[in-house]
Short mmCIF file of C-alpha atoms in Angstrom, two decimals:
data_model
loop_
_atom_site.label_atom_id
_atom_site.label_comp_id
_atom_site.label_asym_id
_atom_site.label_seq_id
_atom_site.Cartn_x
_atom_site.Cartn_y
_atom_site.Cartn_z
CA UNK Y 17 -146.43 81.21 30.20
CA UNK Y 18 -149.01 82.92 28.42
CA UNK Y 19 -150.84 86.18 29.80
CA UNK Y 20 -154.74 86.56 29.33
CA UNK Y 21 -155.42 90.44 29.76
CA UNK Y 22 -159.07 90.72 29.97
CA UNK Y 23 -161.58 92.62 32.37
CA UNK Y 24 -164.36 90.37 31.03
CA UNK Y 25 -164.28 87.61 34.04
CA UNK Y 26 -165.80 85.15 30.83
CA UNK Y 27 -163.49 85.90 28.38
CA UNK Y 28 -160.59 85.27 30.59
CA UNK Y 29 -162.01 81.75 31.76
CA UNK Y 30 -162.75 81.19 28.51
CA UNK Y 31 -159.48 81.22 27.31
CA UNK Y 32 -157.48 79.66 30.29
CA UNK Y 33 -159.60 76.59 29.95
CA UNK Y 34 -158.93 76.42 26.05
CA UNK Y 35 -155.21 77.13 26.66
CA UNK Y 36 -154.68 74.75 29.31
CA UNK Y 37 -156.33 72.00 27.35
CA UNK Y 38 -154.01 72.20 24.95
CA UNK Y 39 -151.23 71.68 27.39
CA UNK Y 40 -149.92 75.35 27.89
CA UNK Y 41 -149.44 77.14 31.29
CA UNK Y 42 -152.11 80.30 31.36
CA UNK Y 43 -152.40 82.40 33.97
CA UNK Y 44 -154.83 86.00 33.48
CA UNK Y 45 -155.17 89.01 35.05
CA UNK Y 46 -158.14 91.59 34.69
CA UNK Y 47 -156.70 95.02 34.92
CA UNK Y 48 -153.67 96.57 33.94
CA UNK Y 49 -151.87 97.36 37.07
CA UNK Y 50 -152.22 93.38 37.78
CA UNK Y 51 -151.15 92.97 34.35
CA UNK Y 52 -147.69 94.91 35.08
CA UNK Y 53 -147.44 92.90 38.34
CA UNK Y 54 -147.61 90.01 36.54
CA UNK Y 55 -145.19 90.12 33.94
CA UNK Y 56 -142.79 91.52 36.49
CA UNK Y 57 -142.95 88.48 38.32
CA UNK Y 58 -143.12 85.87 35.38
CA UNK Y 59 -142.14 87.16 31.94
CA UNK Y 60 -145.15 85.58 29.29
CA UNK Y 61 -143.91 84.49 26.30
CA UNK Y 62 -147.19 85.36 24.56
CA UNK Y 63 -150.02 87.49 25.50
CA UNK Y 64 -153.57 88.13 24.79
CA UNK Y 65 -155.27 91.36 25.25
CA UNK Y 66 -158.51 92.22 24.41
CA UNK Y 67 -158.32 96.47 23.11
CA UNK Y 68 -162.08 97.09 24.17
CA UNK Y 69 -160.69 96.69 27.72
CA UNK Y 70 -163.26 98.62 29.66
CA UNK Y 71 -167.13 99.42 29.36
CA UNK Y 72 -165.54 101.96 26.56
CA UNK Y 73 -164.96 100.69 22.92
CA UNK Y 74 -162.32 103.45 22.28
CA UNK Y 75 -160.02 100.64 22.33
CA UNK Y 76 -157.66 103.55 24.24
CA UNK Y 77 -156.83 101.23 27.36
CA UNK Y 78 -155.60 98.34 25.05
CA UNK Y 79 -153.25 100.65 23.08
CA UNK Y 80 -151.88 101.83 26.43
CA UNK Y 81 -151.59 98.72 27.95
CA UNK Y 82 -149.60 97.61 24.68
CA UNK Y 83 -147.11 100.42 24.80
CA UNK Y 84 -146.70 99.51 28.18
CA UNK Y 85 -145.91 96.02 27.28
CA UNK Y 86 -143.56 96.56 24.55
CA UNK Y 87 -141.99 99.20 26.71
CA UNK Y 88 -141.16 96.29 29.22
CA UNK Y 89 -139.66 93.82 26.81
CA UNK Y 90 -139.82 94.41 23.10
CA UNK Y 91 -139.55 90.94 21.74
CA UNK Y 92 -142.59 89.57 24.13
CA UNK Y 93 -145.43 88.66 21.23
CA UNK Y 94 -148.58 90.33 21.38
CA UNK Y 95 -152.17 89.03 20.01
CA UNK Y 96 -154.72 91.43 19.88
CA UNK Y 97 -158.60 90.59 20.19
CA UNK Y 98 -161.12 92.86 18.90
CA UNK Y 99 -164.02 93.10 16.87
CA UNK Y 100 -164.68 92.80 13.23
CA UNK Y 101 -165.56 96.58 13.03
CA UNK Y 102 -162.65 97.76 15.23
CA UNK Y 103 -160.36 95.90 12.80
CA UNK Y 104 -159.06 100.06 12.41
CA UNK Y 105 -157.79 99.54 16.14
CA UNK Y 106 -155.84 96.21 15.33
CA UNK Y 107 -154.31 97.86 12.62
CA UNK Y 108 -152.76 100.75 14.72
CA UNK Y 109 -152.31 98.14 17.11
CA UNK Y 110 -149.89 96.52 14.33
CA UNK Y 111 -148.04 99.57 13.77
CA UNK Y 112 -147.50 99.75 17.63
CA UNK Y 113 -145.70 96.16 17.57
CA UNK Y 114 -148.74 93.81 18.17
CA UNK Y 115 -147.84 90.66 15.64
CA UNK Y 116 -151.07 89.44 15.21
CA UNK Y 117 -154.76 90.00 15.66
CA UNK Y 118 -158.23 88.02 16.34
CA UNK Y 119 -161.67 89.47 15.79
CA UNK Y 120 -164.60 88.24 17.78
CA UNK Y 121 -166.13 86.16 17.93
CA UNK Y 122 -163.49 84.14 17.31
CA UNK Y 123 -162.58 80.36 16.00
CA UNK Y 124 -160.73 78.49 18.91
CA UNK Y 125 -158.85 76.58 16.42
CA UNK Y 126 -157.58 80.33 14.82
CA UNK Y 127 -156.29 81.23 18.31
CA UNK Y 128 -154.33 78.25 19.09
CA UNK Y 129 -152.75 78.18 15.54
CA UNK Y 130 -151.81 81.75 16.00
CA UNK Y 131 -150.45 80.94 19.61
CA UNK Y 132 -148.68 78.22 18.19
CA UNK Y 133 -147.08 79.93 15.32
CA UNK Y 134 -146.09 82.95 17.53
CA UNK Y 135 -144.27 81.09 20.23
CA UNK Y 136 -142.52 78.54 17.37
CA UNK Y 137 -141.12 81.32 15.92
CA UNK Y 138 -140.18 83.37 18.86
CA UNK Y 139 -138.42 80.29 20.23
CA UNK Y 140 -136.53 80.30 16.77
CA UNK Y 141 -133.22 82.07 16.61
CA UNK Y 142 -131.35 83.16 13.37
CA UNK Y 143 -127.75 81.15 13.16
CA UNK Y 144 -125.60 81.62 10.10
CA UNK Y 145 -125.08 78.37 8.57
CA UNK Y 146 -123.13 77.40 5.10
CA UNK Y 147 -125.02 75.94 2.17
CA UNK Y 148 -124.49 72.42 2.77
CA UNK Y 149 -125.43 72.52 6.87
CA UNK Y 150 -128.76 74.11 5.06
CA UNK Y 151 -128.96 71.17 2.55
CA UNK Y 152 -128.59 68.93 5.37
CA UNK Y 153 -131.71 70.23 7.41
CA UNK Y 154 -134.21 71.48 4.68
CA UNK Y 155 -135.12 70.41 0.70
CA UNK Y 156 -133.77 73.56 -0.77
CA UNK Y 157 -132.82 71.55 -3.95
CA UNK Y 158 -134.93 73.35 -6.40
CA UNK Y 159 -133.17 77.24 -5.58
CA UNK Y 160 -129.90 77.37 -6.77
CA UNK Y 161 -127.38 79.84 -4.78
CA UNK Y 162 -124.69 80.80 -2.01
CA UNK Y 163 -124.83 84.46 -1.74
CA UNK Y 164 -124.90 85.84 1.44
CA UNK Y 165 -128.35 87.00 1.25
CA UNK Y 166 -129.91 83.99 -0.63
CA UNK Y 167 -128.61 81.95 2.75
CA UNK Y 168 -129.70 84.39 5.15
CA UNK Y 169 -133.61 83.55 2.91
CA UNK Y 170 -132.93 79.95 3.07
CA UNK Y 171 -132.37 80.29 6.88
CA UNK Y 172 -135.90 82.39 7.56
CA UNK Y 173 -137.66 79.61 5.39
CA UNK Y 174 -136.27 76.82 7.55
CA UNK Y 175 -137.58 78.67 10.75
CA UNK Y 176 -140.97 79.46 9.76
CA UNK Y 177 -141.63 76.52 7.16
CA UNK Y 178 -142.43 74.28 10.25
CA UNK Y 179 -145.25 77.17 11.53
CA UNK Y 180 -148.07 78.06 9.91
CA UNK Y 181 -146.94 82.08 9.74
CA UNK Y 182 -148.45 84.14 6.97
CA UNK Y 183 -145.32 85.15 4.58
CA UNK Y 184 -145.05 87.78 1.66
CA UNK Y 185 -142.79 87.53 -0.94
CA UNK Y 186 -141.33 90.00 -2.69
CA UNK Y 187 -139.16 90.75 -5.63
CA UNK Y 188 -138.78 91.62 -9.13
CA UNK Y 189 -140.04 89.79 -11.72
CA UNK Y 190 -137.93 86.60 -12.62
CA UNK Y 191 -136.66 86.66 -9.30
CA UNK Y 192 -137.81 83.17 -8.04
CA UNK Y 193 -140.79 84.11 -5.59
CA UNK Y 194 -142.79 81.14 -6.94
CA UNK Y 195 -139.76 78.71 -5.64
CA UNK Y 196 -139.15 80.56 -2.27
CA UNK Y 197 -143.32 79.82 -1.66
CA UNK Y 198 -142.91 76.03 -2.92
CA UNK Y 199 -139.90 75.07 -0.19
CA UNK Y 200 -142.11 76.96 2.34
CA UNK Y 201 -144.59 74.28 1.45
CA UNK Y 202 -142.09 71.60 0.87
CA UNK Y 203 -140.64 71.92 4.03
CA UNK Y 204 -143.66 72.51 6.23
CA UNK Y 205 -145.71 69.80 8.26
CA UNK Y 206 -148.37 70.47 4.87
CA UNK Y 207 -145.89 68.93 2.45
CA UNK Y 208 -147.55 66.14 1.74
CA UNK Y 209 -151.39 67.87 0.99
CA UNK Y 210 -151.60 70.39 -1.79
CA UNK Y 211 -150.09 72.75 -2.86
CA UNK Y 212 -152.37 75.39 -5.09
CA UNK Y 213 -151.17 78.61 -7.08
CA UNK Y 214 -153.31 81.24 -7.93
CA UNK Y 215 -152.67 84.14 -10.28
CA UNK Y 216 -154.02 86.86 -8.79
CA UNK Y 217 -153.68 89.76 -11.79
CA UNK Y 218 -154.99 86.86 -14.36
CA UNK Y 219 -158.36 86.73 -12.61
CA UNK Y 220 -161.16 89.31 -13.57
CA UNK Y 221 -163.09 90.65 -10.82
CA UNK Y 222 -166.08 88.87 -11.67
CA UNK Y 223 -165.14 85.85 -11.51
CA UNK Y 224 -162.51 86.19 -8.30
CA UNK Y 225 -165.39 84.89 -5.99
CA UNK Y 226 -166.60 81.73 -8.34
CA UNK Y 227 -162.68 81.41 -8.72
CA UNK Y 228 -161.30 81.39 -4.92
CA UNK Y 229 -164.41 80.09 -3.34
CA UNK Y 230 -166.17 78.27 -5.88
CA UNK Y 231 -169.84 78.09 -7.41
CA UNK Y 232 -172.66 75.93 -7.42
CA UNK Y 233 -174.81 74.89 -10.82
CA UNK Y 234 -177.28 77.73 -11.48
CA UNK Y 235 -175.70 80.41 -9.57
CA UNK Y 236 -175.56 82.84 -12.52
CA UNK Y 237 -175.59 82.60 -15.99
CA UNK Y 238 -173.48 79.47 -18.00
CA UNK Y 239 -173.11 78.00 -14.14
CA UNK Y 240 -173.42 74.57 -15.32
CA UNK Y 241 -171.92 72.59 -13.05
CA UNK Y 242 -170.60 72.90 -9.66
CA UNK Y 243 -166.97 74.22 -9.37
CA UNK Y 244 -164.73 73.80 -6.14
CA UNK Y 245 -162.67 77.23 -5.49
CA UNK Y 246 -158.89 77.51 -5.16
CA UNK Y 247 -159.42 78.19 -1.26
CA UNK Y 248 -161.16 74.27 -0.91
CA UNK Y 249 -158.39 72.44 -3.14
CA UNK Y 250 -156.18 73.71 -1.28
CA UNK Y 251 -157.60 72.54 2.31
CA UNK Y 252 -155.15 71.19 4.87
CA UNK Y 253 -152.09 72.28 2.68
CA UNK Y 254 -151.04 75.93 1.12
CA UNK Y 255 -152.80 78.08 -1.31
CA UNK Y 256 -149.86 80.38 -3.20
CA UNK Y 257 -151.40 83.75 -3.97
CA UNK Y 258 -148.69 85.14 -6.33
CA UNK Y 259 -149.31 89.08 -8.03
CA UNK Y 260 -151.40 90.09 -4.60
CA UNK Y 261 -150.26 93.75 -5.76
CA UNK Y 262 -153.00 93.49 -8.48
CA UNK Y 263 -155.80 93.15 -6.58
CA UNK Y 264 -158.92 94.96 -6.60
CA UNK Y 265 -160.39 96.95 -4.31
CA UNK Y 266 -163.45 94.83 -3.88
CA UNK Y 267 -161.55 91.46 -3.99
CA UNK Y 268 -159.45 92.74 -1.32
CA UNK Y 269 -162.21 92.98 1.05
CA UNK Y 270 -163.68 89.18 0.15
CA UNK Y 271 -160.24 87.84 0.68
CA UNK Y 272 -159.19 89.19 3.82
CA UNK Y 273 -162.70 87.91 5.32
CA UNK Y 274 -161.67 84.41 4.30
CA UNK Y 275 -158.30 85.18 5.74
CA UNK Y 276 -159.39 86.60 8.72
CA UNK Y 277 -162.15 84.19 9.78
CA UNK Y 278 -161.08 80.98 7.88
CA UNK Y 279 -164.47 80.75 6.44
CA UNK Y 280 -166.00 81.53 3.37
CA UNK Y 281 -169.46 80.73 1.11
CA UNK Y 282 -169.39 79.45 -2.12
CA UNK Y 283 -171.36 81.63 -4.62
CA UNK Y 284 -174.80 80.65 -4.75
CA UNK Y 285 -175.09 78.85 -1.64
CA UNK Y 286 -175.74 80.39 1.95
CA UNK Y 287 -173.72 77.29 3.81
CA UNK Y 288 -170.54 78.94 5.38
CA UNK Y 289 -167.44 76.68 4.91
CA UNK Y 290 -164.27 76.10 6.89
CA UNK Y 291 -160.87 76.42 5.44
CA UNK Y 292 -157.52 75.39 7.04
CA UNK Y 293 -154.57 76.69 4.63
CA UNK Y 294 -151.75 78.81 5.46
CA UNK Y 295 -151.42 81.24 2.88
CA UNK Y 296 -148.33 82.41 1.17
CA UNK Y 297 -148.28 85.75 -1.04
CA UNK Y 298 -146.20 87.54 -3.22
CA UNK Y 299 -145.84 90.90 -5.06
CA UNK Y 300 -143.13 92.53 -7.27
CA UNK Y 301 -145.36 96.04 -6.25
CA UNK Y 302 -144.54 97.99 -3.54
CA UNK Y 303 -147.49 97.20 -0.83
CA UNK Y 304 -146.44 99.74 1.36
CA UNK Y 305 -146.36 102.42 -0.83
CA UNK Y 306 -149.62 101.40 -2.18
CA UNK Y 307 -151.63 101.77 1.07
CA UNK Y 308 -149.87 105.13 1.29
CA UNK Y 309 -151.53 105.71 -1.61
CA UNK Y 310 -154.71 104.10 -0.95
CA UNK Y 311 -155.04 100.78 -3.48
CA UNK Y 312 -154.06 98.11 -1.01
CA UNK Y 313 -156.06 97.84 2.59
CA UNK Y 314 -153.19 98.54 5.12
CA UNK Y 315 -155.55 95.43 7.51
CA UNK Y 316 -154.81 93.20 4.37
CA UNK Y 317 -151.41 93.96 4.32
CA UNK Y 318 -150.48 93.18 8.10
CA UNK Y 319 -152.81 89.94 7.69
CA UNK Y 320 -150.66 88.48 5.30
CA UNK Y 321 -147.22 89.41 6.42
CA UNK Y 322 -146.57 88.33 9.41
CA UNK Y 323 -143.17 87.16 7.94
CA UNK Y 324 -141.81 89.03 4.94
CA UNK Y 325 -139.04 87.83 2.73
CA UNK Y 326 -137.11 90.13 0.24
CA UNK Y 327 -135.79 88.53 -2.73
CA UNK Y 328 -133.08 90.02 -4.04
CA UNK Y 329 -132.02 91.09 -7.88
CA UNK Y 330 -130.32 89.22 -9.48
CA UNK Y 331 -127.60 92.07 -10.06
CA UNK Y 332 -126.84 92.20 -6.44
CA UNK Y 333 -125.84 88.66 -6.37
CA UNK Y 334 -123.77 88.21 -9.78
CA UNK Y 335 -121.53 85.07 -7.98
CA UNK Y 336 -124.73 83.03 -8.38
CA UNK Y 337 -125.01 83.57 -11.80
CA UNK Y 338 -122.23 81.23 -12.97
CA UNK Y 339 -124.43 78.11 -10.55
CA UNK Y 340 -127.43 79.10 -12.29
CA UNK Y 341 -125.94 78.62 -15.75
CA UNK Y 342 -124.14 75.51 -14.79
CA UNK Y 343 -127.63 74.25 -13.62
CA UNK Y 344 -129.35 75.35 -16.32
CA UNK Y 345 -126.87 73.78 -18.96
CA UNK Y 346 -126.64 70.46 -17.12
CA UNK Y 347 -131.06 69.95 -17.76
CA UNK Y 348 -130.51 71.63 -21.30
CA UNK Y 349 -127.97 68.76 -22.35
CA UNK Y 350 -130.53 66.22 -21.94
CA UNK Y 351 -133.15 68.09 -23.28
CA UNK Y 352 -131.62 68.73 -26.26
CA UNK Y 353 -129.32 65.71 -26.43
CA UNK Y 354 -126.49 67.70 -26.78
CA UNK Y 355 -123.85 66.05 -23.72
CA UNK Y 356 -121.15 68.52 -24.87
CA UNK Y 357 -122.81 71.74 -24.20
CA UNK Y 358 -120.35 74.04 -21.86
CA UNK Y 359 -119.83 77.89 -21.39
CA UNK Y 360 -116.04 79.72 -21.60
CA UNK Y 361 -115.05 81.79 -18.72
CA UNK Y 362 -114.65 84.60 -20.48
CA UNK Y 363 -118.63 84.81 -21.41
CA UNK Y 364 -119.68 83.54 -18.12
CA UNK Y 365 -117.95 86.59 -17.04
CA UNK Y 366 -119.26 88.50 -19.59
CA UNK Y 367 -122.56 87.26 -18.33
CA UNK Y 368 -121.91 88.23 -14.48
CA UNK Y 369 -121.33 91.75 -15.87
CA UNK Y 370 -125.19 91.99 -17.43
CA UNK Y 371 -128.12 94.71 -16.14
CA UNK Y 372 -130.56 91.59 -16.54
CA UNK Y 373 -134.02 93.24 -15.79
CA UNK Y 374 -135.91 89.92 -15.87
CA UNK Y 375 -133.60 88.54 -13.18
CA UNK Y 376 -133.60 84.79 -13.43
CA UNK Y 377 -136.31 84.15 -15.98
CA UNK Y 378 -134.00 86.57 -18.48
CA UNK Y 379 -130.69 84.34 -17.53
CA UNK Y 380 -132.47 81.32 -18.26
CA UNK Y 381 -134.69 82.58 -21.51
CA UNK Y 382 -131.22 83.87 -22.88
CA UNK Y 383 -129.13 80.39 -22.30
CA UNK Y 384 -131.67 78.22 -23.76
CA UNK Y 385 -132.05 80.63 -26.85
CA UNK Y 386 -128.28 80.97 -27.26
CA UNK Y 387 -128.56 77.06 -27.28
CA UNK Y 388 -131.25 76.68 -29.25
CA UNK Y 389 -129.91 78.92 -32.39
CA UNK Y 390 -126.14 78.06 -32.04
CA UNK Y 391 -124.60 74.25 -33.46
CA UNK Y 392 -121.26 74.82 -31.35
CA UNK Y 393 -121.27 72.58 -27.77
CA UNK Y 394 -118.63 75.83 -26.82
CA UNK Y 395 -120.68 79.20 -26.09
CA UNK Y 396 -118.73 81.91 -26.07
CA UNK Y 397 -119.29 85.73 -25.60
CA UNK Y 398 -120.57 86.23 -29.29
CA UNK Y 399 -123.22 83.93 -28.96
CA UNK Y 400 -124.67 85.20 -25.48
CA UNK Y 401 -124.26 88.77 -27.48
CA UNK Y 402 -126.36 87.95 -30.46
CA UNK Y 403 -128.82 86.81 -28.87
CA UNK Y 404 -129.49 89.56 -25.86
CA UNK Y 405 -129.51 92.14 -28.76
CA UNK Y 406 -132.59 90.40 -29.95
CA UNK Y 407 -134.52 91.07 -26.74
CA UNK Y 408 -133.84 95.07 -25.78
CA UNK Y 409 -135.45 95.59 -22.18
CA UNK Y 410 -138.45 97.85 -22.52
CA UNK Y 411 -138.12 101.23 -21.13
CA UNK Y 412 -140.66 100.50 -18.25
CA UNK Y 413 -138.30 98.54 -16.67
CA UNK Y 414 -135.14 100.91 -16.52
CA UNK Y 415 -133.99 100.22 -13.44
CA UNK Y 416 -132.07 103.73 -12.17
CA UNK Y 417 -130.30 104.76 -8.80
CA UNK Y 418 -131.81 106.60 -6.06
CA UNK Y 419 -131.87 110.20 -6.39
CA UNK Y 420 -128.46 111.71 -4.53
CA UNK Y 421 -126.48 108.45 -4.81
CA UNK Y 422 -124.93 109.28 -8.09
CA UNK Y 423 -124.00 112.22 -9.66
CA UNK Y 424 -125.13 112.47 -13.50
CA UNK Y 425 -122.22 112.64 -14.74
CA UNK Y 426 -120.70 109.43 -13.38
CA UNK Y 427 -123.93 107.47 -14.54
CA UNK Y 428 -123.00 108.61 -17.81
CA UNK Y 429 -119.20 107.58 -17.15
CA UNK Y 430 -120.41 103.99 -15.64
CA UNK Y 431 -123.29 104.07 -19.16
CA UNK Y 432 -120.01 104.68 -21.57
CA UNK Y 433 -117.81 102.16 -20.05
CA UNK Y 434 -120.92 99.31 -20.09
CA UNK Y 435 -121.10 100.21 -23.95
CA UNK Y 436 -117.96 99.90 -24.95
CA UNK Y 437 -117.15 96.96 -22.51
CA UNK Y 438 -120.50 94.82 -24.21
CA UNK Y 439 -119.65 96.02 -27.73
CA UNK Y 440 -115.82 94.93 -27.38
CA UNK Y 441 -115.12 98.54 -28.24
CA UNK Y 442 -116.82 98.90 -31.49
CA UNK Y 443 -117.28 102.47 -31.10
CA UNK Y 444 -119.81 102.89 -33.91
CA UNK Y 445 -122.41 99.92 -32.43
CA UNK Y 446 -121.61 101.67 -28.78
CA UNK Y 447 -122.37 104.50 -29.89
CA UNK Y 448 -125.63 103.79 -31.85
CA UNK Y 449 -126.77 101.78 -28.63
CA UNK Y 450 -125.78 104.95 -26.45
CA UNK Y 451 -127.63 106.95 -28.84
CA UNK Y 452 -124.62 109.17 -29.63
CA UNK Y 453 -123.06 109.97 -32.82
CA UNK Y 454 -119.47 108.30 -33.34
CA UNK Y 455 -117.76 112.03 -32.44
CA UNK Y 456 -120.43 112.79 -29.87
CA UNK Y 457 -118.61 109.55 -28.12
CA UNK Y 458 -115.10 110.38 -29.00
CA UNK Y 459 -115.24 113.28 -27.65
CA UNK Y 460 -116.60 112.00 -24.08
CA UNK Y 461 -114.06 109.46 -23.89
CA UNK Y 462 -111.19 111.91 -23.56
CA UNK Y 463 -113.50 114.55 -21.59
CA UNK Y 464 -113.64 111.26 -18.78
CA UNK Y 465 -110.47 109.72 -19.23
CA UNK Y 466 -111.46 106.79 -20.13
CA UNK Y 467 -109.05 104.41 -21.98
CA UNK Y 468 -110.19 102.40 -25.14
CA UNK Y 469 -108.10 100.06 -27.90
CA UNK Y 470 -110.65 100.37 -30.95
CA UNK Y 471 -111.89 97.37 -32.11
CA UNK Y 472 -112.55 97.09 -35.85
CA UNK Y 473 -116.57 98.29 -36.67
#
């Protein structure tokens, strides 16, 4: 059942009559105390409640009531209606445990697709399930991986795919966020319409407008011809908007109206036009921390991640990086005609044991090149060596340790043993990539203990 909490006798008919013609049971009450009484008798499994409850537009009621209904059952979701300039009120409603909000006057078709997508996914539960029951359900074919936390992913994609929930991606660079938003799509009741990525930090902010939502001829200077925005092409399917992080202030506004209200005017024209896309972001910033900070609208944020999905490093996963390589080799033979091509076990371990800052873009950058500049089918440690040394990571991505979970001195310890493990214990090139002299790092091996057979320099 879904619960209408309203004191507007309109609103409430309103929206029983919609509901119901769409085949769910409604029932709505006008007050809180009925609203209590209610749920007691009948858990919802959704409601609606409108913040501006009373004559008052403190919006003070409608937080109560909210408490109150989280109070009584925690997982119960909660859709909150307000209006476009108490959007500040949904947001705090959002922090409270609301999971999504409408502004009035609202779309009927945005309030049944956010009823929908609500009660699919609460109906959903989480179930660990091996890589193959996953391959069975879902067309996972293009993300290659069986770590623990790559299926646990896999899993939340198959349960939202089929909704059309709002998800944020994010990762490091070279992590595979552009994948993880293509099997949303690929697996979604949208497969089959497009499927549109959008660059975010590539677009300047004068042309983000003519760019998302399009332009007509004449609508400024060199507007020649009439251009359809990403936002229309990708109509009925999903629109991918990847680097969200590096969004303007100004842009931010424009495209959480279109996200909000579904509608949108191309540039030069006054005609306001409908869009029906579910929208998929991602970010290797931390959002969070940048509305602490004040360069990303906290209303944005919550309007785009309704489900979030943390991609981990590829570090934290080094079992997936011998699949990876494997799949990587097997498109590279016929690429490069070259049926032979295999990896030893002692560099795909070697491999396993790499920092790799660029994640899975580095891995794959680094086998083709290795490839590419060596004639031997058999690539071995020295190879994969000669050519990582040609790429140093820049010092903008260092990635350290949180402050108090490592002493300094076992960072250097764990720094010493990496060197001399990658350089085969050449102590002079350990040392020069340390930044040592060759004493300076004689002398800390036997001030840490650590055991060494010298390898000729």
């Amino acid at each position: 059942m879904i619960l209408i909490i309203d004191d507007d006798i309109a609103v409430r008919t309103s929206l029983l009559l919609l509901l119901r013609q769409e085949g769910y049971e409604a029932a709505a009450v006008g007050d809180p105390a009925e609203a209590m009484a209610a749920m007691q008798r009948h858990r919802p499994g959704l409601v609606l409640l409108d913040l501006n409850f009373s004559l008052g537009t403190t919006g003070q009621e409608g937080m109560e009531m909210l408490q109150q209904i989280k109070q009584f059952d925690n997982t119960i979701p909660v859709i909150l209606i307000t209006g476009w300039g108490s959007i500040e009120l949904a947001v705090q409603g959002m922090k409270l445990g609301a999971s999504d909000f409408i502004t009035k006057p609202w779309s009927n078709g945005n309030i049944l697709q956010s009823v929908k997508t609500l009660l699919d996914l609460n109906g959903k539960k989480a179930s660990q399930q091996s890589r193959r029951q996953l391959d069975a359900q879902f067309d996972f074919s293009h993300i290659i991986g069986e770590d623990p936390a790559i299926l646990r992913i896999l899993e939340t994609i198959g349960r939202v795919a089929g909704t059309d929930a709002s998800v944020l991606i994010m990762g490091e660079s070279g992590t595979g966020k552009e994948l993880i938003a293509e099997a949303i799509h690929q697996n979604s009741q949208r497969r089959n319409k497009p499927f549109v990525k959008v660059n975010l930090g590539g677009i300047s902010t004068t042309l983000f407008e003519s760019e998302m939502f399009g332009h007509i001829r004449g609508a400024f200077t060199d507007a020649r011809y009439d251009r359809t925005g990403r936002f229309e092409m990708a109509n009925k399917g999903t629109i991918f908007l990847d680097e969200i992080g590096d969004l303007d202030a100004g842009s931010q506004v424009k495209l959480l109206r279109v996200l909000q209200d579904k509608t949108y005017e191309v540039l030069g024209s006054s005609r306001t036009k409908t869009v029906d896309v579910r929208v998929v972001c991602a970010t290797n910033k931390n959002l969070h921390q940048m509305v602490a900070e004040g360069t990303f609208r906290e209303d944005l944020l919550y309007r785009i991640n309704l489900i979030t999905i943390n991609l981990p490093p590829l570090r934290e996963r080094p079992k997936d990086i011998p699949l990876l390589v494997n799949s990587f080799i097997r498109n590279l033979r016929e690429i490069y005609n070259r049926p032979q091509l295999s990896v030893t076990k002692e560099a795909m371990k070697w491999l396993q044991q790499l920092p790799l800052p660029g994640n899975i873009r580095q891995l794959k950058n680094l086998t083709e090149r290795t490839i590419l500049v060596n004639h031997t089918d058999e690539l071995d440690i020295p190879h994969f060596r000669s050519q990582l040394e040609l790429s140093p990571v820049k010092k903008g991505q260092l990635q350290l340790p949180g402050v108090g979970s490592v002493t300094l001195e076992e960072l250097e310890v764990e720094m010493i043993r990496r060197a001399m493990n990658f350089h085969q214990n050449k102590i002079a090139k350990a040392a020069a990539s340390l930044g040592l002299t060759r004493s300076a790092l004689y002398r800390r091996l036997e001030k840490y203990n650590i055991p060494y057979d010298e390898a000729e320099d």
